[in-house]
Amino acid sequence: MGQRLYFDNYTAVGDIVVLAICFVIGILVATSYNTKTKTFKLFLNMVLYLGLAALSDMVLHDFYAHITDGNYTPVYVIRVIYHAMLFSLFLIYVVYLVVILNLERREVIPVMSVATGIYGIVIISDIIMTVTGKGFKINDEGAAVYGINVFMIGYIAFVTMIVFLILKYRDRVYQKSVIGLFGTMAISFFILYNQGRHGQASFTVATFLFPVLAIMYLLHSNPYNVETGTVNASAFKDAIRYNLEKKIEFFFISMYLPDFHAEAKELPAELKAEIRRFPSAFFRKSVLFEISNGHLFLMVPKKGNPKCEEGLKKIVEAFNADYEKYRFDYKLVMGKSIEEISRRNEYLSLVRNIMRHMHMNSLHEITDEDVKAFDRSEDILVQLEDIYKKGNLDDERVLVYCQPVLNIKTGKYDTAEALMRLRLPELGMIFPDQFIPLAEDMGFIHALTRIITYKTCEAAQSLLAEGYEVKRISVNVSMSDLRDEDFARELSEIIENSSIPNGKIAIEITESQTESDFNSLKSMIEQLKDTGIRFYLDDFGTGYSNMERIMNLPFDIIKFDRSLVIASQSDKRSEEIVGKLAGMFAELHYSVLYEGIEDEADEKRCINMYASYLQGYKYSKPIPIEELRNFFSKSA
């Protein structure tokens, strides 16, 4: 009866735990968010076969323990089913590896041929050995007798194949994931080995559980943020892909909170509570994605949510109420799934393109015109990328326009502001508001700044050679340029190589809002000041003006924005405020330039408010830089 010990030493505790864990995984899958990828479906099949294996192992030993008539046929049949479940798990492991390793078709065919060959041979051999009595059998005394252990041979064959695949293609998988998989497999071997040494059979299925848990944790964990109920951004594109594949229509609302995005600040607890409430309060099966700090994207399936649009409007009302309470700025974009955008998986780009042109604390509902404008932006981006990659300073697609500036002291036009335009194939003339934000977002602005500086220098050289008086031409520079360590050197080289006299090129800069940008700006000005370049503070009076920082930077000219010109005409008090500001700068030896002068009333008022220079449509709209000859005077 000693041979029966191996079968008798079985307790159901191992299989019960495995079965319980399979149910727990099922509950977690049902109540959490997981991307519906092919690998995730394979993972769910692993869990299913694992549960079936544990259940069949329990049934197998229960039958064996209660048979009294000597008919052990059910035990043989259930044992084959039990082994089939375990080796099916192995087969799914191999398929899973084929997918995550991105094997090519020529690699997949031999791998799957070997795997299915092992599977078929093991199952058939197990049946044959059992039928012939050369493998597992139960003798006349009811004792389990083990001959050739087909299960262990198959186990070793599959494990060897899996280890071989992971090692051969290890460069295609993140190293820590490989270590995690190998670590759990080592624990499985250890338990199986010690189980055999002690004549046990209780934890065989459990040894298959550990790699499944490793796969779940390493590759399929998309945890909710428990404070906001959001899912991380890595799952977003997979969700779009899945909805397209399953033809699931959805509504969405994208919420952008710039205060929290710019400074990477944490959302207040009260706001987190509101955001956490949104999905469950208004919708069924909705998912809230945290795209980045301060940017949320709520996706709501149309099916099962007949009042979806009404729910979205309630969210907008909640945002308006929260704005009154917390005073955080926001932008909201609403829409419904668009097949073409889903196919390109470009909802985030579409939303960002729309938000660039939105006012703060406003809502925008996506229209067909928005999609057309976005497609146009994408075409522009293709051209911008090409301009960036080629780096041709003479690129014909980049045009330099200028707006002449009136020098009050001389009464002449001897300065101008260079303005960029693009003329693109099939798209025609593109204005700055359409391409500058795109170029800044995608890192292409530096190439454009180099080109316009070069072309402005070339044009200035031509004007000077023809005898025209050119005091200076200013070029706008983005804060993105200033963050580039090579910018000052490259700009200096372009100006020096043009052979124009010092001081003929100026740089216009919009005031920085962050400490790091201020430091970059200060460093760049200090590097370039010695080359004779003059510096303009652009758009003074628009939204943000830190007087302490302005005084700490060696600007030469302060450009008063058109908004101050308009404000100065509203009443005498406003005119006095703007005039005193300009007077303060004049006393500190700054030149004051008013932009946006449209009529004689503007001109007269601004001259009385310490203007050194005037610029606007009263004098000229932006013109090709070559047409400055019509405004500049020749030297006597």
XYZ file of C-alpha atoms in Angstrom:
636
model
C 0.000 0.000 0.000
C 3.087 2.257 0.184
C 2.747 3.176 -3.471
C -0.645 4.638 -2.796
C 0.870 7.195 -0.441
C 1.676 9.653 -3.258
C -1.981 9.837 -4.230
C -3.185 9.635 -0.624
C -0.919 12.498 0.492
C -2.994 14.913 -1.516
C -4.910 17.682 0.269
C -7.211 20.055 -1.582
C -5.818 23.165 0.112
C -3.469 24.032 -2.784
C -6.162 23.693 -5.442
C -8.714 25.562 -3.316
C -6.301 28.477 -2.980
C -5.641 28.441 -6.744
C -9.358 28.337 -7.506
C -9.988 31.182 -5.055
C -7.230 33.292 -6.624
C -8.710 32.670 -10.081
C -12.060 33.966 -8.824
C -10.343 36.969 -7.210
C -8.591 37.750 -10.512
C -11.971 37.503 -12.246
C -13.499 39.967 -9.776
C -10.574 42.357 -10.157
C -10.793 42.178 -13.949
C -14.519 42.937 -13.793
C -14.109 45.908 -11.443
C -10.878 47.444 -12.757
C -9.784 48.838 -16.090
C -7.684 46.687 -18.396
C -6.758 47.300 -21.999
C -8.490 44.749 -24.203
C -5.419 43.619 -26.106
C -4.732 40.207 -27.625
C -2.285 39.441 -24.829
C -4.904 40.335 -22.216
C -7.337 37.863 -23.788
C -4.609 35.200 -23.664
C -4.042 36.063 -20.017
C -7.746 35.550 -19.280
C -7.518 32.137 -20.984
C -4.593 31.271 -18.714
C -6.722 32.105 -15.671
C -9.606 30.020 -17.062
C -7.455 26.923 -17.719
C -5.746 27.356 -14.366
C -9.112 27.301 -12.608
C -10.263 24.286 -14.643
C -7.017 22.447 -13.810
C -7.466 23.092 -10.078
C -11.099 21.980 -10.241
C -10.302 18.802 -12.224
C -7.476 17.937 -9.793
C -9.890 18.215 -6.869
C -12.515 16.099 -8.677
C -9.859 13.538 -9.625
C -8.792 12.934 -6.023
C -12.347 13.060 -4.750
C -13.383 10.302 -7.200
C -10.312 8.250 -6.302
C -11.053 8.508 -2.578
C -14.699 7.401 -2.906
C -14.524 4.547 -5.436
C -15.390 1.243 -3.761
C -16.372 -1.000 -6.646
C -12.907 -1.179 -8.235
C -13.972 0.694 -11.387
C -11.319 3.397 -11.761
C -12.146 4.403 -15.344
C -13.478 7.850 -14.282
C -10.168 8.487 -12.480
C -8.178 7.718 -15.657
C -10.420 9.974 -17.769
C -10.376 12.879 -15.303
C -6.594 12.543 -14.902
C -6.131 12.914 -18.692
C -8.450 15.972 -18.648
C -6.470 17.406 -15.711
C -3.177 17.013 -17.604
C -4.754 18.458 -20.763
C -5.701 21.592 -18.796
C -2.148 22.015 -17.496
C -0.515 21.494 -20.880
C -3.059 23.827 -22.470
C -1.699 26.421 -20.038
C 1.802 25.725 -21.333
C 0.597 26.095 -24.912
C -1.002 29.470 -24.101
C 2.260 30.584 -22.452
C 4.040 29.921 -25.740
C 1.392 31.788 -27.787
C 1.656 34.672 -25.305
C 5.424 34.836 -25.774
C 5.033 34.776 -29.558
C 2.825 37.878 -29.311
C 4.845 39.943 -26.815
C 8.160 39.074 -28.518
C 6.759 40.293 -31.854
C 8.006 37.249 -33.705
C 7.854 37.430 -37.475
C 5.798 34.903 -39.434
C 8.889 32.912 -40.423
C 9.745 32.629 -36.708
C 6.202 31.920 -35.510
C 5.595 28.839 -37.696
C 8.460 26.677 -36.331
C 7.823 27.812 -32.740
C 4.128 26.975 -32.835
C 4.804 23.717 -34.726
C 7.136 22.557 -31.950
C 4.749 23.698 -29.207
C 1.669 21.999 -30.669
C 3.832 18.931 -31.423
C 4.885 18.674 -27.767
C 1.288 19.210 -26.662
C -0.103 16.531 -28.975
C 2.653 13.978 -28.221
C 2.320 14.451 -24.449
C -1.483 14.071 -24.372
C -1.506 11.078 -26.744
C 1.418 9.427 -24.916
C -0.308 9.974 -21.571
C -3.428 8.196 -22.866
C -1.414 5.333 -24.433
C 0.737 4.814 -21.334
C -2.358 4.770 -19.147
C -4.214 2.321 -21.404
C -1.185 -0.027 -21.684
C -0.408 0.193 -17.981
C 3.129 1.478 -18.592
C 2.387 4.861 -17.095
C -0.087 5.650 -14.350
C -2.354 2.821 -13.182
C -4.295 1.648 -10.175
C -3.578 -1.981 -9.182
C -5.962 -4.573 -7.831
C -5.364 -3.359 -4.283
C -6.470 0.170 -5.242
C -2.940 1.588 -5.029
C -1.759 4.236 -7.512
C 1.325 2.965 -9.365
C 3.580 5.257 -11.460
C 5.570 3.937 -14.392
C 6.901 6.245 -17.092
C 6.128 9.806 -15.932
C 4.858 11.359 -19.176
C 3.667 14.455 -17.324
C 7.163 15.312 -16.064
C 8.697 14.711 -19.507
C 6.157 17.059 -21.084
C 6.624 19.584 -18.262
C 10.391 19.697 -18.796
C 9.969 19.927 -22.600
C 7.640 22.920 -22.385
C 9.690 24.721 -19.732
C 12.845 24.199 -21.799
C 11.114 25.678 -24.831
C 9.799 28.690 -22.891
C 13.210 29.401 -21.335
C 14.837 29.070 -24.759
C 12.411 31.587 -26.313
C 12.883 34.136 -23.527
C 16.666 33.873 -23.671
C 16.882 33.945 -27.466
C 14.688 37.037 -27.806
C 15.561 38.687 -24.472
C 16.579 41.899 -26.263
C 12.936 42.391 -27.259
C 11.680 42.375 -23.681
C 12.366 44.771 -20.801
C 15.096 43.150 -18.694
C 13.261 43.464 -15.379
C 10.242 41.698 -16.875
C 12.513 38.787 -17.877
C 13.919 38.641 -14.341
C 10.389 38.681 -12.922
C 9.255 35.790 -15.131
C 12.368 33.709 -14.435
C 12.063 34.388 -10.709
C 8.498 33.073 -10.529
C 9.402 30.047 -12.677
C 12.293 29.232 -10.313
C 9.902 29.276 -7.355
C 7.565 26.949 -9.269
C 10.417 24.454 -9.916
C 11.446 24.614 -6.266
C 7.936 23.794 -5.026
C 7.429 21.008 -7.586
C 10.800 19.455 -6.688
C 10.160 19.510 -2.945
C 6.642 18.222 -3.454
C 8.088 15.165 -5.246
C 10.698 14.598 -2.519
C 7.992 14.433 0.116
C 5.592 12.269 -1.872
C 3.071 15.069 -2.195
C 0.625 15.977 -4.998
C -1.185 18.991 -3.506
C 0.616 21.927 -5.119
C 1.143 20.944 -8.751
C -1.460 23.394 -10.058
C -0.148 26.091 -7.696
C 3.232 25.953 -9.471
C 1.440 27.091 -12.641
C -0.160 29.986 -10.754
C 3.007 31.978 -10.032
C 3.954 32.780 -13.666
C 0.315 33.811 -14.272
C 0.490 36.249 -11.364
C 3.808 37.572 -12.702
C 2.239 38.202 -16.117
C -0.735 39.951 -14.524
C 1.421 42.254 -12.402
C 4.195 42.960 -14.909
C 2.164 43.303 -18.087
C -1.519 43.854 -17.346
C -1.711 46.077 -14.287
C -3.535 49.333 -15.093
C -4.427 50.417 -11.592
C -6.912 53.155 -10.860
C -5.727 56.226 -9.048
C -7.776 55.643 -5.901
C -8.060 59.375 -5.179
C -9.479 60.376 -8.563
C -10.637 57.102 -10.137
C -8.441 57.743 -13.170
C -6.530 55.233 -15.297
C -3.006 56.028 -16.464
C -2.393 57.382 -19.970
C -0.638 54.229 -21.221
C -4.018 52.534 -21.522
C -5.672 55.319 -23.515
C -4.589 54.402 -27.048
C -5.336 50.733 -26.436
C -8.858 51.712 -25.386
C -9.358 53.672 -28.630
C -8.004 50.743 -30.642
C -10.330 48.280 -28.878
C -13.418 50.475 -29.369
C -12.628 50.795 -33.080
C -12.127 47.046 -33.455
C -15.429 46.293 -31.677
C -17.254 49.189 -33.398
C -18.098 50.738 -30.017
C -19.274 54.342 -30.358
C -18.518 56.673 -27.481
C -18.826 60.229 -26.244
C -15.985 62.005 -24.523
C -15.045 65.142 -22.661
C -11.456 66.303 -22.332
C -10.677 68.444 -19.299
C -7.544 70.575 -19.124
C -6.489 72.395 -15.943
C -3.420 74.464 -16.932
C -2.588 75.623 -13.396
C -1.909 72.055 -12.334
C -0.229 71.043 -15.596
C 2.258 73.915 -15.782
C 3.494 73.649 -12.200
C 2.904 69.887 -11.796
C 0.879 70.701 -8.690
C -1.326 68.127 -7.005
C -5.068 68.596 -7.332
C -6.835 69.773 -4.153
C -8.660 67.053 -2.190
C -12.042 68.687 -2.879
C -11.379 68.709 -6.620
C -10.228 65.082 -6.541
C -13.530 64.186 -4.887
C -15.472 65.970 -7.646
C -13.483 64.260 -10.396
C -13.898 60.884 -8.697
C -17.657 61.447 -8.638
C -18.044 62.365 -12.338
C -17.896 58.950 -14.048
C -20.064 56.989 -11.611
C -22.593 59.759 -10.973
C -23.612 60.314 -14.581
C -22.617 57.254 -16.654
C -22.337 53.492 -16.888
C -19.034 51.798 -17.847
C -17.250 55.098 -18.364
C -13.463 55.365 -17.992
C -11.546 58.449 -16.870
C -7.960 58.634 -18.149
C -5.269 60.849 -16.625
C -3.350 61.863 -19.759
C -0.944 64.067 -17.824
C -0.948 66.219 -14.738
C -3.952 68.477 -15.165
C -5.284 66.775 -18.319
C -8.159 64.285 -17.981
C -10.111 62.459 -20.678
C -13.496 60.869 -19.893
C -14.675 58.197 -22.329
C -18.324 57.106 -22.186
C -19.758 54.269 -24.334
C -22.880 55.341 -26.200
C -24.550 51.967 -25.604
C -26.059 51.841 -22.141
C -25.923 55.623 -21.730
C -28.987 57.021 -23.539
C -28.667 60.350 -21.708
C -24.949 60.650 -22.282
C -24.959 64.176 -23.694
C -27.125 65.326 -20.807
C -24.580 63.827 -18.393
C -21.710 65.600 -20.121
C -23.536 68.900 -19.784
C -23.970 68.244 -16.069
C -20.209 67.821 -15.808
C -19.788 71.211 -17.488
C -22.198 72.728 -14.966
C -20.184 71.117 -12.173
C -16.970 72.605 -13.596
C -18.560 76.052 -13.726
C -19.688 75.700 -10.116
C -16.229 74.501 -9.050
C -14.648 77.434 -10.863
C -16.735 79.837 -8.804
C -15.632 77.976 -5.668
C -11.922 77.217 -6.311
C -11.041 79.677 -9.105
C -8.923 77.222 -11.111
C -8.814 77.813 -14.863
C -10.028 75.120 -17.237
C -10.757 74.236 -20.849
C -13.341 71.622 -21.820
C -13.700 69.897 -25.188
C -16.689 67.614 -25.861
C -17.338 65.312 -28.767
C -18.287 61.871 -30.026
C -16.180 59.142 -31.594
C -15.050 59.844 -35.160
C -14.082 56.771 -37.168
C -11.212 58.425 -39.029
C -9.723 59.901 -35.828
C -10.143 56.523 -34.086
C -8.373 54.777 -36.959
C -5.448 57.219 -36.667
C -5.732 57.184 -32.849
C -5.340 60.961 -32.741
C -7.961 62.186 -30.271
C -5.360 63.762 -27.994
C -3.763 65.643 -30.890
C -7.202 66.770 -32.080
C -8.146 68.028 -28.617
C -4.837 69.825 -28.123
C -5.172 71.490 -31.503
C -8.611 72.806 -30.531
C -7.489 73.916 -27.069
C -4.693 76.047 -28.530
C -7.331 78.457 -29.854
C -9.724 78.348 -26.887
C -10.237 80.960 -24.202
C -9.848 79.933 -20.581
C -12.915 78.662 -18.717
C -14.792 77.773 -21.883
C -16.387 74.731 -23.502
C -16.031 73.683 -27.116
C -18.076 70.998 -28.892
C -16.191 69.370 -31.759
C -17.545 69.987 -35.270
C -16.645 68.764 -38.743
C -14.812 72.066 -39.256
C -12.597 71.270 -36.274
C -11.625 67.958 -37.842
C -10.826 69.678 -41.152
C -8.728 72.283 -39.326
C -6.941 69.505 -37.460
C -6.182 67.659 -40.694
C -4.768 70.903 -42.048
C -2.617 71.245 -38.928
C -1.325 67.723 -39.426
C -0.361 68.601 -43.013
C 1.421 71.694 -41.715
C 3.246 69.561 -39.161
C 4.533 67.280 -41.910
C 6.017 70.309 -43.673
C 7.436 71.720 -40.429
C 9.146 68.445 -39.697
C 10.642 68.423 -43.178
C 11.887 72.009 -42.752
C 13.397 71.025 -39.400
C 15.134 67.914 -40.751
C 16.594 69.641 -43.814
C 17.855 72.645 -41.845
C 18.184 74.719 -45.020
C 18.545 78.404 -44.047
C 17.377 79.350 -47.540
C 14.251 77.181 -47.377
C 11.776 78.744 -49.831
C 8.799 77.691 -47.724
C 9.697 80.162 -44.960
C 8.911 83.763 -45.894
C 9.902 86.963 -44.093
C 7.295 89.697 -43.869
C 7.863 92.986 -42.050
C 5.814 95.706 -40.431
C 7.530 99.109 -40.653
C 7.950 101.062 -37.397
C 7.804 104.880 -37.249
C 10.663 106.542 -35.372
C 9.054 109.536 -33.602
C 12.359 111.361 -33.121
C 13.347 111.290 -36.820
C 9.864 111.054 -38.307
C 11.165 108.253 -40.560
C 10.628 104.550 -40.981
C 14.053 103.181 -40.138
C 13.116 100.119 -38.053
C 10.777 97.178 -38.614
C 9.559 93.967 -37.066
C 10.217 90.757 -39.015
C 7.209 88.431 -39.124
C 7.214 84.857 -40.344
C 4.898 83.268 -42.903
C 4.896 79.829 -44.500
C 3.983 79.138 -48.119
C 3.439 75.403 -48.362
C 2.675 73.120 -51.321
C -1.079 72.545 -51.721
C -1.795 74.585 -48.552
C -0.795 78.057 -49.707
C -0.030 80.902 -47.287
C 0.025 79.913 -43.610
C -0.067 82.591 -40.898
C 1.824 82.456 -37.565
C -1.191 81.636 -35.395
C -1.581 78.427 -37.418
C 1.976 77.144 -37.265
C 3.923 78.802 -34.409
C 2.091 76.900 -31.601
C 2.556 73.643 -33.551
C 6.256 74.331 -34.088
C 6.733 75.139 -30.392
C 4.882 72.036 -29.211
C 6.795 69.707 -31.526
C 10.243 71.262 -31.075
C 10.541 72.676 -34.608
C 10.536 76.372 -33.677
C 14.315 76.609 -33.338
C 14.811 75.722 -37.003
C 12.303 78.410 -38.025
C 13.993 81.043 -35.843
C 17.359 80.309 -37.434
C 15.865 80.618 -40.920
C 14.037 83.912 -40.305
C 17.135 85.386 -38.618
C 19.292 84.378 -41.585
C 16.841 85.736 -44.158
C 16.354 88.968 -42.198
C 20.134 89.469 -42.078
C 20.379 88.846 -45.824
C 17.603 91.354 -46.536
C 19.141 93.949 -44.199
C 22.497 93.505 -45.955
C 20.859 94.129 -49.336
C 19.087 97.274 -48.076
C 22.294 98.651 -46.584
C 24.239 97.872 -49.771
C 21.664 99.894 -51.742
C 22.143 102.871 -49.431
C 18.963 102.609 -47.330
C 18.992 103.737 -43.703
C 18.398 100.646 -41.559
C 18.529 101.350 -37.849
C 17.425 97.842 -36.909
C 15.027 94.996 -37.754
C 13.684 92.906 -34.861
C 13.100 89.160 -34.887
C 10.726 87.348 -32.503
C 12.266 84.591 -30.386
C 10.350 81.861 -28.565
C 11.058 80.815 -24.971
C 11.667 77.349 -26.440
C 14.673 78.846 -28.273
C 16.091 80.263 -25.077
C 16.112 76.847 -23.419
C 18.485 75.589 -26.125
C 22.070 75.908 -24.867
C 23.392 76.429 -28.416
C 20.911 79.142 -29.364
C 23.040 82.188 -28.465
C 26.074 80.817 -30.277
C 24.093 79.869 -33.396
C 22.348 83.240 -33.548
C 25.648 85.088 -33.180
C 27.216 83.043 -35.975
C 24.316 83.766 -38.357
C 24.532 87.522 -37.708
C 28.341 87.644 -37.900
C 28.418 85.644 -41.136
C 26.012 88.109 -42.757
C 28.627 90.891 -42.412
C 26.035 93.481 -41.368
C 27.158 96.113 -38.811
C 26.510 95.514 -35.113
C 23.145 96.619 -33.798
C 21.146 96.095 -36.994
C 19.360 93.014 -35.628
C 17.194 93.100 -32.491
C 15.437 90.307 -30.637
C 11.854 90.482 -29.354
C 11.056 88.326 -26.329
C 7.801 87.805 -24.467
C 8.281 87.940 -20.703
C 8.871 84.605 -18.990
C 6.489 83.331 -16.327
C 8.695 80.762 -14.577
C 11.937 81.072 -12.657
C 13.768 78.666 -14.970
C 12.655 80.599 -18.089
C 13.721 83.867 -16.463
C 17.194 82.431 -15.794
C 17.460 81.165 -19.394
C 16.399 84.567 -20.699
C 18.863 86.438 -18.515
C 21.737 84.149 -19.506
C 20.961 84.495 -23.224
C 20.721 88.307 -23.079
C 24.026 88.506 -21.234
C 25.717 86.349 -23.890
C 24.368 88.344 -26.835
C 24.437 91.882 -25.474
C 28.127 92.330 -26.299
C 27.478 91.585 -29.988
C 25.426 94.796 -30.298
C 22.042 93.052 -30.403
C 19.224 95.146 -28.923
C 16.415 93.535 -26.924
C 12.675 94.259 -26.971
C 10.239 93.170 -24.265
C 7.252 92.161 -26.384
C 3.552 92.281 -25.427
C 3.985 94.296 -22.222
C 0.611 94.557 -20.490
C -0.835 91.222 -21.624
C -1.810 89.038 -18.690
C 1.452 88.800 -16.749
C 4.020 91.480 -15.948
C 6.583 91.101 -13.176
C 8.209 94.512 -12.752
C 11.027 93.128 -10.611
C 12.085 90.726 -13.377
C 11.771 93.395 -16.067
C 14.090 95.671 -14.102
C 16.616 92.842 -13.715
C 16.875 92.298 -17.460
C 18.766 94.711 -19.756
C 15.962 95.384 -22.239
C 16.324 98.359 -24.567
C 12.756 98.777 -25.794
C 9.434 98.039 -24.089
C 6.625 97.213 -26.535
C 3.255 98.250 -25.143
C 0.612 95.827 -26.405
C -2.398 96.988 -28.421
C -4.578 96.212 -25.355
C -2.940 99.132 -23.483
C -3.496 101.420 -26.471
C -7.195 100.480 -26.393
C -7.362 100.848 -22.601
C -5.833 104.328 -22.760
C -8.697 105.595 -24.928
C -11.484 104.442 -22.602
C -11.206 107.346 -20.117
C -8.792 109.985 -18.802
C -7.828 107.911 -15.758
C -6.788 104.917 -17.910
C -4.797 107.192 -20.204
C -2.967 108.643 -17.193
C -2.113 105.146 -15.856
C -0.704 103.968 -19.198
C 1.099 107.300 -19.670
C 2.704 107.165 -16.215
C 3.862 103.580 -16.859
C 5.432 104.668 -20.139
C 6.906 107.764 -18.466
C 8.516 105.635 -15.776
C 10.206 103.483 -18.439
C 11.306 106.571 -20.378
C 12.897 108.078 -17.253
C 14.797 104.808 -16.785
C 16.159 105.191 -20.345
C 14.015 102.547 -21.978
C 12.475 103.354 -25.363
C 8.713 102.820 -25.504
C 7.107 101.338 -28.628
C 3.319 101.229 -28.970
C 1.948 98.562 -31.311
C -1.511 98.402 -32.804
C -1.787 102.064 -33.845
C -4.806 102.269 -36.153
C -5.726 105.939 -36.520
C -4.602 109.493 -35.831
C -6.267 109.517 -32.412
C -4.163 106.504 -31.354
C -1.063 108.167 -32.782
C -1.579 111.492 -31.030
C -2.431 109.921 -27.682
C 0.582 107.567 -27.734
C 2.981 110.370 -28.706
C 1.718 112.221 -25.617
C 2.396 109.033 -23.604
C 6.178 109.056 -24.150
C 6.207 107.027 -27.382
C 9.604 106.616 -29.053
C 8.252 104.343 -31.774
C 4.819 103.577 -33.259
C 3.722 100.491 -35.168
C 0.394 99.476 -36.602
C -2.023 99.344 -39.529
C -2.173 103.150 -39.658
C 1.285 102.988 -41.223
C 1.337 99.629 -42.937
C 0.063 96.066 -42.758
C 2.785 93.350 -42.743
C 4.532 93.332 -46.121
C 7.227 91.161 -47.760
C 10.575 92.327 -46.393
C 11.668 93.379 -49.892
C 8.954 96.072 -49.854
C 10.656 97.920 -46.988
C 12.297 99.880 -49.814
C 8.963 101.673 -50.148
C 9.248 102.952 -46.551
C 12.926 103.253 -45.666
C 14.863 106.314 -46.851
C 18.205 106.344 -48.581
C 21.158 108.049 -46.930
C 21.843 111.543 -48.229
